[in-house]
Backbone as JSON, one array per atom type, in Angstrom:
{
  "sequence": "XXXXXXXXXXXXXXXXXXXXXXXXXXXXXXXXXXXXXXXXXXXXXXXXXXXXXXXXXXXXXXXXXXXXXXXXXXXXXXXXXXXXXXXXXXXXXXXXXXXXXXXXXXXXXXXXXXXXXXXXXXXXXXXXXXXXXXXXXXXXXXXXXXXXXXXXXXXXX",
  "N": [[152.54, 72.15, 161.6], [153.16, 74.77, 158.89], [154.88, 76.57, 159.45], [157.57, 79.22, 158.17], [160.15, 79.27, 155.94], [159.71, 78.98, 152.53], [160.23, 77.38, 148.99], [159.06, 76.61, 145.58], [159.42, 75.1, 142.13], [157.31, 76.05, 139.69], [155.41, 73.92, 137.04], [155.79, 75.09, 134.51], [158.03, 76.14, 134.61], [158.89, 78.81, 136.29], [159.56, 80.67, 139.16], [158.6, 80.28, 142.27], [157.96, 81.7, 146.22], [157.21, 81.69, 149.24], [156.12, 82.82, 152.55], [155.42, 82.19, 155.23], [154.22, 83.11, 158.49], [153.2, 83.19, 162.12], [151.9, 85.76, 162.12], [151.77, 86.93, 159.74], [150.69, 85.65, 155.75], [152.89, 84.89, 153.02], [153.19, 85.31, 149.66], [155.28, 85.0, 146.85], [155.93, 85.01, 143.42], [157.68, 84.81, 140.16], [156.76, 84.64, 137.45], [152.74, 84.35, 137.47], [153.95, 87.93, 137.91], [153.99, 88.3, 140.87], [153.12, 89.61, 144.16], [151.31, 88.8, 147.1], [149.93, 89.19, 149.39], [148.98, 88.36, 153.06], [146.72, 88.04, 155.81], [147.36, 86.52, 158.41], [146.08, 83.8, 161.28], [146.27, 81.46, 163.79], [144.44, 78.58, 163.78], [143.33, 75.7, 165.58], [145.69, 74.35, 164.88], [146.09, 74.72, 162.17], [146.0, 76.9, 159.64], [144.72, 79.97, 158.71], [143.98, 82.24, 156.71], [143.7, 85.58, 155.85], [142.09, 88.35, 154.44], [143.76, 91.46, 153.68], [143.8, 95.09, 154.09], [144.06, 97.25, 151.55], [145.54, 95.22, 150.11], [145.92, 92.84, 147.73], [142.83, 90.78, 147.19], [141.59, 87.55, 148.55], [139.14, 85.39, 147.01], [137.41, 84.47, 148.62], [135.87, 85.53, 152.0], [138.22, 84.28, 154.18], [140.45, 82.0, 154.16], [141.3, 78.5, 154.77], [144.07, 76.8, 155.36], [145.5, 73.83, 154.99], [147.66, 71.58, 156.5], [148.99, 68.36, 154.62], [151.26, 66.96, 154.83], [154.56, 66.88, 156.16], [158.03, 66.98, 155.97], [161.56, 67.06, 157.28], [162.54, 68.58, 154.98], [160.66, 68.78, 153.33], [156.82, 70.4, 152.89], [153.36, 69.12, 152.5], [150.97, 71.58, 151.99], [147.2, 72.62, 151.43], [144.91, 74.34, 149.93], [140.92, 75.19, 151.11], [139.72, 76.71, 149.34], [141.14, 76.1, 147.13], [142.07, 72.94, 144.46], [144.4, 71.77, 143.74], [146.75, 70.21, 145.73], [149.99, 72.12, 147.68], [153.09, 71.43, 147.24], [155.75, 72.02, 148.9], [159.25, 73.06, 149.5], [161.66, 73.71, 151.91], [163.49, 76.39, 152.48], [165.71, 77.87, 153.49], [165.67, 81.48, 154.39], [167.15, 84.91, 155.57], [164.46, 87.7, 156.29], [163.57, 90.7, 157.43], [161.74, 91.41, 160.12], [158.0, 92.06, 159.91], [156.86, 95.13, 159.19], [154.24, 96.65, 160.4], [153.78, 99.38, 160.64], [155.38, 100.46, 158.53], [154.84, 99.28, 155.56], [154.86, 100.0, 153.32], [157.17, 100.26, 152.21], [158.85, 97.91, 153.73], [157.69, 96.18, 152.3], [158.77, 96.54, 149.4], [161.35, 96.37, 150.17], [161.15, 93.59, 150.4], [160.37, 92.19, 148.07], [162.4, 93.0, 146.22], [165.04, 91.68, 147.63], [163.72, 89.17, 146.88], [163.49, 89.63, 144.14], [166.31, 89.2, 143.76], [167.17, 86.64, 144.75], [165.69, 84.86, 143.35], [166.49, 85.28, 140.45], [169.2, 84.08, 140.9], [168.01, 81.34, 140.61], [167.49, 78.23, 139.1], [164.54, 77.17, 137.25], [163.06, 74.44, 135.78], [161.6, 74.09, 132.66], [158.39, 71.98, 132.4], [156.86, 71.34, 131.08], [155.73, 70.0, 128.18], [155.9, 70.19, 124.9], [153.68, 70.29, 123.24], [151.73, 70.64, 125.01], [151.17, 72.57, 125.2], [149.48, 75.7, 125.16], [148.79, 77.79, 122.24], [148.23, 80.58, 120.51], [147.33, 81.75, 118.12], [146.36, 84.33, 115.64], [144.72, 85.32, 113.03], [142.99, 87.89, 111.27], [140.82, 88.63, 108.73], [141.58, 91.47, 106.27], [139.04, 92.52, 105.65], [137.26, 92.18, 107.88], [138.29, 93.7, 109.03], [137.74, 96.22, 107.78], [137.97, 98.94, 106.21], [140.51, 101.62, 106.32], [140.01, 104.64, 108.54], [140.39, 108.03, 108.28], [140.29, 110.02, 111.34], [137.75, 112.28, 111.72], [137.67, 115.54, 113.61], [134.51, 116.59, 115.06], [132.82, 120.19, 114.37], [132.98, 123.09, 116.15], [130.08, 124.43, 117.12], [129.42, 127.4, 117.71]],
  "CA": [[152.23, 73.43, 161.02], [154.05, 74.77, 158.26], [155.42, 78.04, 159.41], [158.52, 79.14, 157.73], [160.21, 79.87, 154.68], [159.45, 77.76, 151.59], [160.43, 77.55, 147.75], [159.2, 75.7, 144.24], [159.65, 75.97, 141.14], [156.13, 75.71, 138.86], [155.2, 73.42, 135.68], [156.56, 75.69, 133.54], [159.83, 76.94, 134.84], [158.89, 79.83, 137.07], [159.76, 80.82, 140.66], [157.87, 81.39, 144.01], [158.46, 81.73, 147.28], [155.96, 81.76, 150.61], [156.69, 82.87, 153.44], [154.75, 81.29, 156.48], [154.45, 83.39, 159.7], [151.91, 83.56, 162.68], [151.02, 86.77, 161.46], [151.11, 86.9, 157.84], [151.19, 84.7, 154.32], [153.07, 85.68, 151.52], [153.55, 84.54, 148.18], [156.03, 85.67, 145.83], [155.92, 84.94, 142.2], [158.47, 85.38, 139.49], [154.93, 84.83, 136.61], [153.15, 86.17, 136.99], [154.81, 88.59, 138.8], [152.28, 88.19, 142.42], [153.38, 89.81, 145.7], [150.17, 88.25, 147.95], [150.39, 89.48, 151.34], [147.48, 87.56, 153.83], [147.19, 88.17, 157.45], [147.32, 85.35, 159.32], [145.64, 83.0, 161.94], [146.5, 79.65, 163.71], [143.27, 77.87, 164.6], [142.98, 74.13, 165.94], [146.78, 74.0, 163.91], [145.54, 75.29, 160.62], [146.36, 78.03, 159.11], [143.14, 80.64, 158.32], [144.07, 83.48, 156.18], [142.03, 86.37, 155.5], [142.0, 89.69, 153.36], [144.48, 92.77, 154.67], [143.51, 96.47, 153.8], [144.99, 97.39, 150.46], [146.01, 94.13, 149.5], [145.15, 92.15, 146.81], [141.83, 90.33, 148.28], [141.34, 86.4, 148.32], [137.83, 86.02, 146.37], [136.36, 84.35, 149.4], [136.47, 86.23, 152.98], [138.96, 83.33, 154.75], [140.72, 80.62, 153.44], [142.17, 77.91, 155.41], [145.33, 76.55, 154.58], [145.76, 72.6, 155.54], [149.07, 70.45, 156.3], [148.75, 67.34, 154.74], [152.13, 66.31, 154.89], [155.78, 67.27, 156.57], [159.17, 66.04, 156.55], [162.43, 68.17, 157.32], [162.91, 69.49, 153.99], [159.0, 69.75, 152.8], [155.53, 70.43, 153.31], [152.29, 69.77, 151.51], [149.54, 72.1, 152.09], [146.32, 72.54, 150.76], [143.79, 75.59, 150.54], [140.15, 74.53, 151.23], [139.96, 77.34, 148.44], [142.13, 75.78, 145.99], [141.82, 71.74, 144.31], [145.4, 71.29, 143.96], [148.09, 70.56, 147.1], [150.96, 72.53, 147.02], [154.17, 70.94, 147.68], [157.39, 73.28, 149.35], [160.59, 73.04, 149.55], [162.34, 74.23, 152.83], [164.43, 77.45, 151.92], [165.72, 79.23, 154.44], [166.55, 82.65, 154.09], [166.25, 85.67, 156.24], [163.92, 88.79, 156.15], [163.1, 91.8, 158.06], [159.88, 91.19, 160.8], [156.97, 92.74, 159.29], [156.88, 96.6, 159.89], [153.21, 97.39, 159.88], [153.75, 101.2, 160.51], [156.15, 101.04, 156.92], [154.79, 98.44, 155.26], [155.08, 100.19, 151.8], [158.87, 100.3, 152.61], [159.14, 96.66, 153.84], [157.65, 94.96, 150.76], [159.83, 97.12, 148.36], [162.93, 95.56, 150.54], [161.43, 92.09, 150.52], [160.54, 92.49, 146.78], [163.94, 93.56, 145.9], [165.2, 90.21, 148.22], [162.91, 87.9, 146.12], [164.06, 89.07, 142.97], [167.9, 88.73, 143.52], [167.2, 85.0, 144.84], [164.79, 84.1, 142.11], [167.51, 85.11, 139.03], [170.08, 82.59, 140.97], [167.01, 79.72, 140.54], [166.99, 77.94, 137.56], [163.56, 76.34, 137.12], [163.09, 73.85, 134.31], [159.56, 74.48, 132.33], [158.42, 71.05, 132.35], [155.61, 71.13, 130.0], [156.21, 69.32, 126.63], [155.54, 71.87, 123.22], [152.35, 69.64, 122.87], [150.81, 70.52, 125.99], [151.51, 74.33, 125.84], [148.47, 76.47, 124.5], [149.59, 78.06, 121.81], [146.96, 80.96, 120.29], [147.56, 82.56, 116.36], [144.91, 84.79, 115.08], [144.56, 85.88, 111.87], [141.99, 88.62, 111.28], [141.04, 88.89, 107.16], [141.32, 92.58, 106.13], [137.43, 92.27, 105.2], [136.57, 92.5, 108.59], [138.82, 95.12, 109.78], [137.56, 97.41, 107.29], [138.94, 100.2, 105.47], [141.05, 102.52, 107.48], [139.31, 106.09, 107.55], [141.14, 109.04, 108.87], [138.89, 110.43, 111.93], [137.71, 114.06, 111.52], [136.46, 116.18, 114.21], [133.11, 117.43, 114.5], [133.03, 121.02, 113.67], [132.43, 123.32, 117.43], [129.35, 125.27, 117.26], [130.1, 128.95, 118.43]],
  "C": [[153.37, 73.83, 160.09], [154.95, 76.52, 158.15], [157.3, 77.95, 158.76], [159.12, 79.5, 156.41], [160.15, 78.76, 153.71], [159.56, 78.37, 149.8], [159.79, 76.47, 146.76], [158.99, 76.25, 143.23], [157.9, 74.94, 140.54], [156.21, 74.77, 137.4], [155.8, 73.61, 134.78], [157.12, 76.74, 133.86], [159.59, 78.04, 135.59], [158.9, 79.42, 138.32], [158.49, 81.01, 141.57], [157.96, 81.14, 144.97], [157.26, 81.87, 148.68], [156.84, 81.66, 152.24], [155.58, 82.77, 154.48], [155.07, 81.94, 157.88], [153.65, 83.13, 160.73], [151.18, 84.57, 162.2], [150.53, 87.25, 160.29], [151.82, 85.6, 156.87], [151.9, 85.31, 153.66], [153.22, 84.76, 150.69], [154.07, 85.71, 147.36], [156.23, 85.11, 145.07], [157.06, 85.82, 141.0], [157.58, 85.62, 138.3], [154.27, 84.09, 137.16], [153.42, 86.25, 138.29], [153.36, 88.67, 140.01], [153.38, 88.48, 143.43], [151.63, 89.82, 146.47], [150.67, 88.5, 149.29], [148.97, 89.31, 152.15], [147.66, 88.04, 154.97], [146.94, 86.71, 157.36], [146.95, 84.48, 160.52], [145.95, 81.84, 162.27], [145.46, 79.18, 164.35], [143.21, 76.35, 165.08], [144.62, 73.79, 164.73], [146.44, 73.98, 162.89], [145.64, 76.22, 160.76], [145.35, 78.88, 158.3], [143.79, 82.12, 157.6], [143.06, 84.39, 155.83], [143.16, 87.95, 154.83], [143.07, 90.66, 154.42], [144.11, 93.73, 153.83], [144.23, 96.38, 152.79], [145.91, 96.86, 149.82], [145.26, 93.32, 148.19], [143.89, 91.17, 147.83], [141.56, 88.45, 147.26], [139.27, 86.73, 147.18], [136.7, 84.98, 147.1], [136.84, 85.0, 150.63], [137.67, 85.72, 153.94], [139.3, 82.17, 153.92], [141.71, 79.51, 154.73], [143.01, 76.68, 154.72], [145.69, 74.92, 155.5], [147.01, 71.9, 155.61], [148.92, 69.31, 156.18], [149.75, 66.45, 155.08], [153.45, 67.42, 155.6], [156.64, 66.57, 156.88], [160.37, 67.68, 157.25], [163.11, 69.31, 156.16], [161.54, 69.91, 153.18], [157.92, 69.61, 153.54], [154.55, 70.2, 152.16], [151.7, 70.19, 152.74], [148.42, 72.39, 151.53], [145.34, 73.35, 151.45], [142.72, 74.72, 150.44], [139.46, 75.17, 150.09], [140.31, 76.28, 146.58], [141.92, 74.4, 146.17], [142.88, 71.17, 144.57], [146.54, 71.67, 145.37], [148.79, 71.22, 146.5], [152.26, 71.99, 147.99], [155.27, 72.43, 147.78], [158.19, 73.0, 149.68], [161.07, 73.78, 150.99], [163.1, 75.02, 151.8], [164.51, 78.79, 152.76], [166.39, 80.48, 154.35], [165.91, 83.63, 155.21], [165.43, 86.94, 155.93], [163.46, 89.03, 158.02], [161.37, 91.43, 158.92], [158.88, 92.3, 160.12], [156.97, 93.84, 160.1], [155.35, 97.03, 159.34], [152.78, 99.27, 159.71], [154.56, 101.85, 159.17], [156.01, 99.76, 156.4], [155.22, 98.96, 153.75], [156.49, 99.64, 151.62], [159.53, 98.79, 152.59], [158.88, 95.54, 152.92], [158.64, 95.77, 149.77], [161.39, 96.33, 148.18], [162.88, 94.31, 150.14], [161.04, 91.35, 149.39], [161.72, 92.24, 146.1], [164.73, 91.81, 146.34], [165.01, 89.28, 147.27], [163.52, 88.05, 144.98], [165.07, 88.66, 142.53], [167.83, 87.25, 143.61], [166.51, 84.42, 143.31], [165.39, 83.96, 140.51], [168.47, 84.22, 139.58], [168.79, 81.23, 140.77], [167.19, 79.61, 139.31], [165.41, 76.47, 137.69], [163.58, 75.92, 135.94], [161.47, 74.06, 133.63], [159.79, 72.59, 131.67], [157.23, 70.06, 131.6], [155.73, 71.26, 128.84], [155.34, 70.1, 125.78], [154.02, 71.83, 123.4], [151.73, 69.54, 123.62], [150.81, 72.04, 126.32], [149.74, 74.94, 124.66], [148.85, 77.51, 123.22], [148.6, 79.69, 121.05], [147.56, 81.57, 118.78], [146.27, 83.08, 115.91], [145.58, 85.43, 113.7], [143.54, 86.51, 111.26], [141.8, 88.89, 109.55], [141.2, 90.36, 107.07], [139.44, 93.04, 105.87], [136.79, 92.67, 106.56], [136.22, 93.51, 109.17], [138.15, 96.42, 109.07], [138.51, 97.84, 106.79], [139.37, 101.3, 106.48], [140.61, 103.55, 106.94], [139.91, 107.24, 108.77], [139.64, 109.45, 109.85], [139.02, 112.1, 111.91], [136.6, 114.79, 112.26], [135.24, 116.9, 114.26], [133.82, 119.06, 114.77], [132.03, 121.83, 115.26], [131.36, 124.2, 117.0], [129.48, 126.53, 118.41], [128.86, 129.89, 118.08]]
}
């Protein structure tokens, strides 16, 4: 099982962080910026997440979260959700047990936490010019029209 704290850095050079409890998921994101907070489940040693009140909401009702692999410094896992594994890094750090009676309070702290660690990371962006999306628009004036001052209608009294 992959409870615990875990780090990698993404494709292109950004942070995030997951934190692995019995009781809840998280995911923390440096881009985009994502605080994901899951409850949590251990079933048959799998990991079953599901929706919490006033959280961002998965966009199916449960997801279960698979260990395909573990050594002492990583884990893959893999949502049944999601195509791609995700490989993690061991990274232990500590936080505060989940305070459900001040939760506003306790993500603010563990927020705050994430972002001091995440400016010491240096992630490399590892996706060559020629594989980046790149978008340029150029709109003719023709389409846009002529700019026309707007002038309110006139109140009937």
């Amino acid at each position: 099982m992959a409870l615990g704290t875990w780090n990698y850095c993404t494709k292109d050079g950004h942070y995030d962080e997951v934190v692995i409890t019995r009781e809840f998921f998280l995911v923390m994101s440096t881009r985009p910026r994502r605080f994901l907070l899951f409850q949590n489940k251990v079933i048959d040693g799998n990991l079953v997440i599901s929706n919490m009140d006033g959280e961002v909401n998965l966009p199916i009702p449960t997801d279960t979260l698979v260990t395909l692999g573990k050594s002492d410094s990583t884990v893959v896992i893999k949502s049944n959700y999601s195509s791609e594994p995700m490989l993690l890094n061991k990274f232990e750090f500590d936080f505060d047990p989940i305070a459900w009676e001040g939760l506003e309070s306790w993500k603010r702290k563990i927020r705050s936490e994430f972002k001091n660690r995440a400016e010491l990371k240096e992630c490399p962006d590892l996706i060559k010019d020629d594989g980046k999306i790149r978008i340029e628009m150029s709109i003719p004036d023709s389409i846009l029209g002529e700019e026309k001052p707007v002038i309110p209608n006139p109140v009937n009294q």
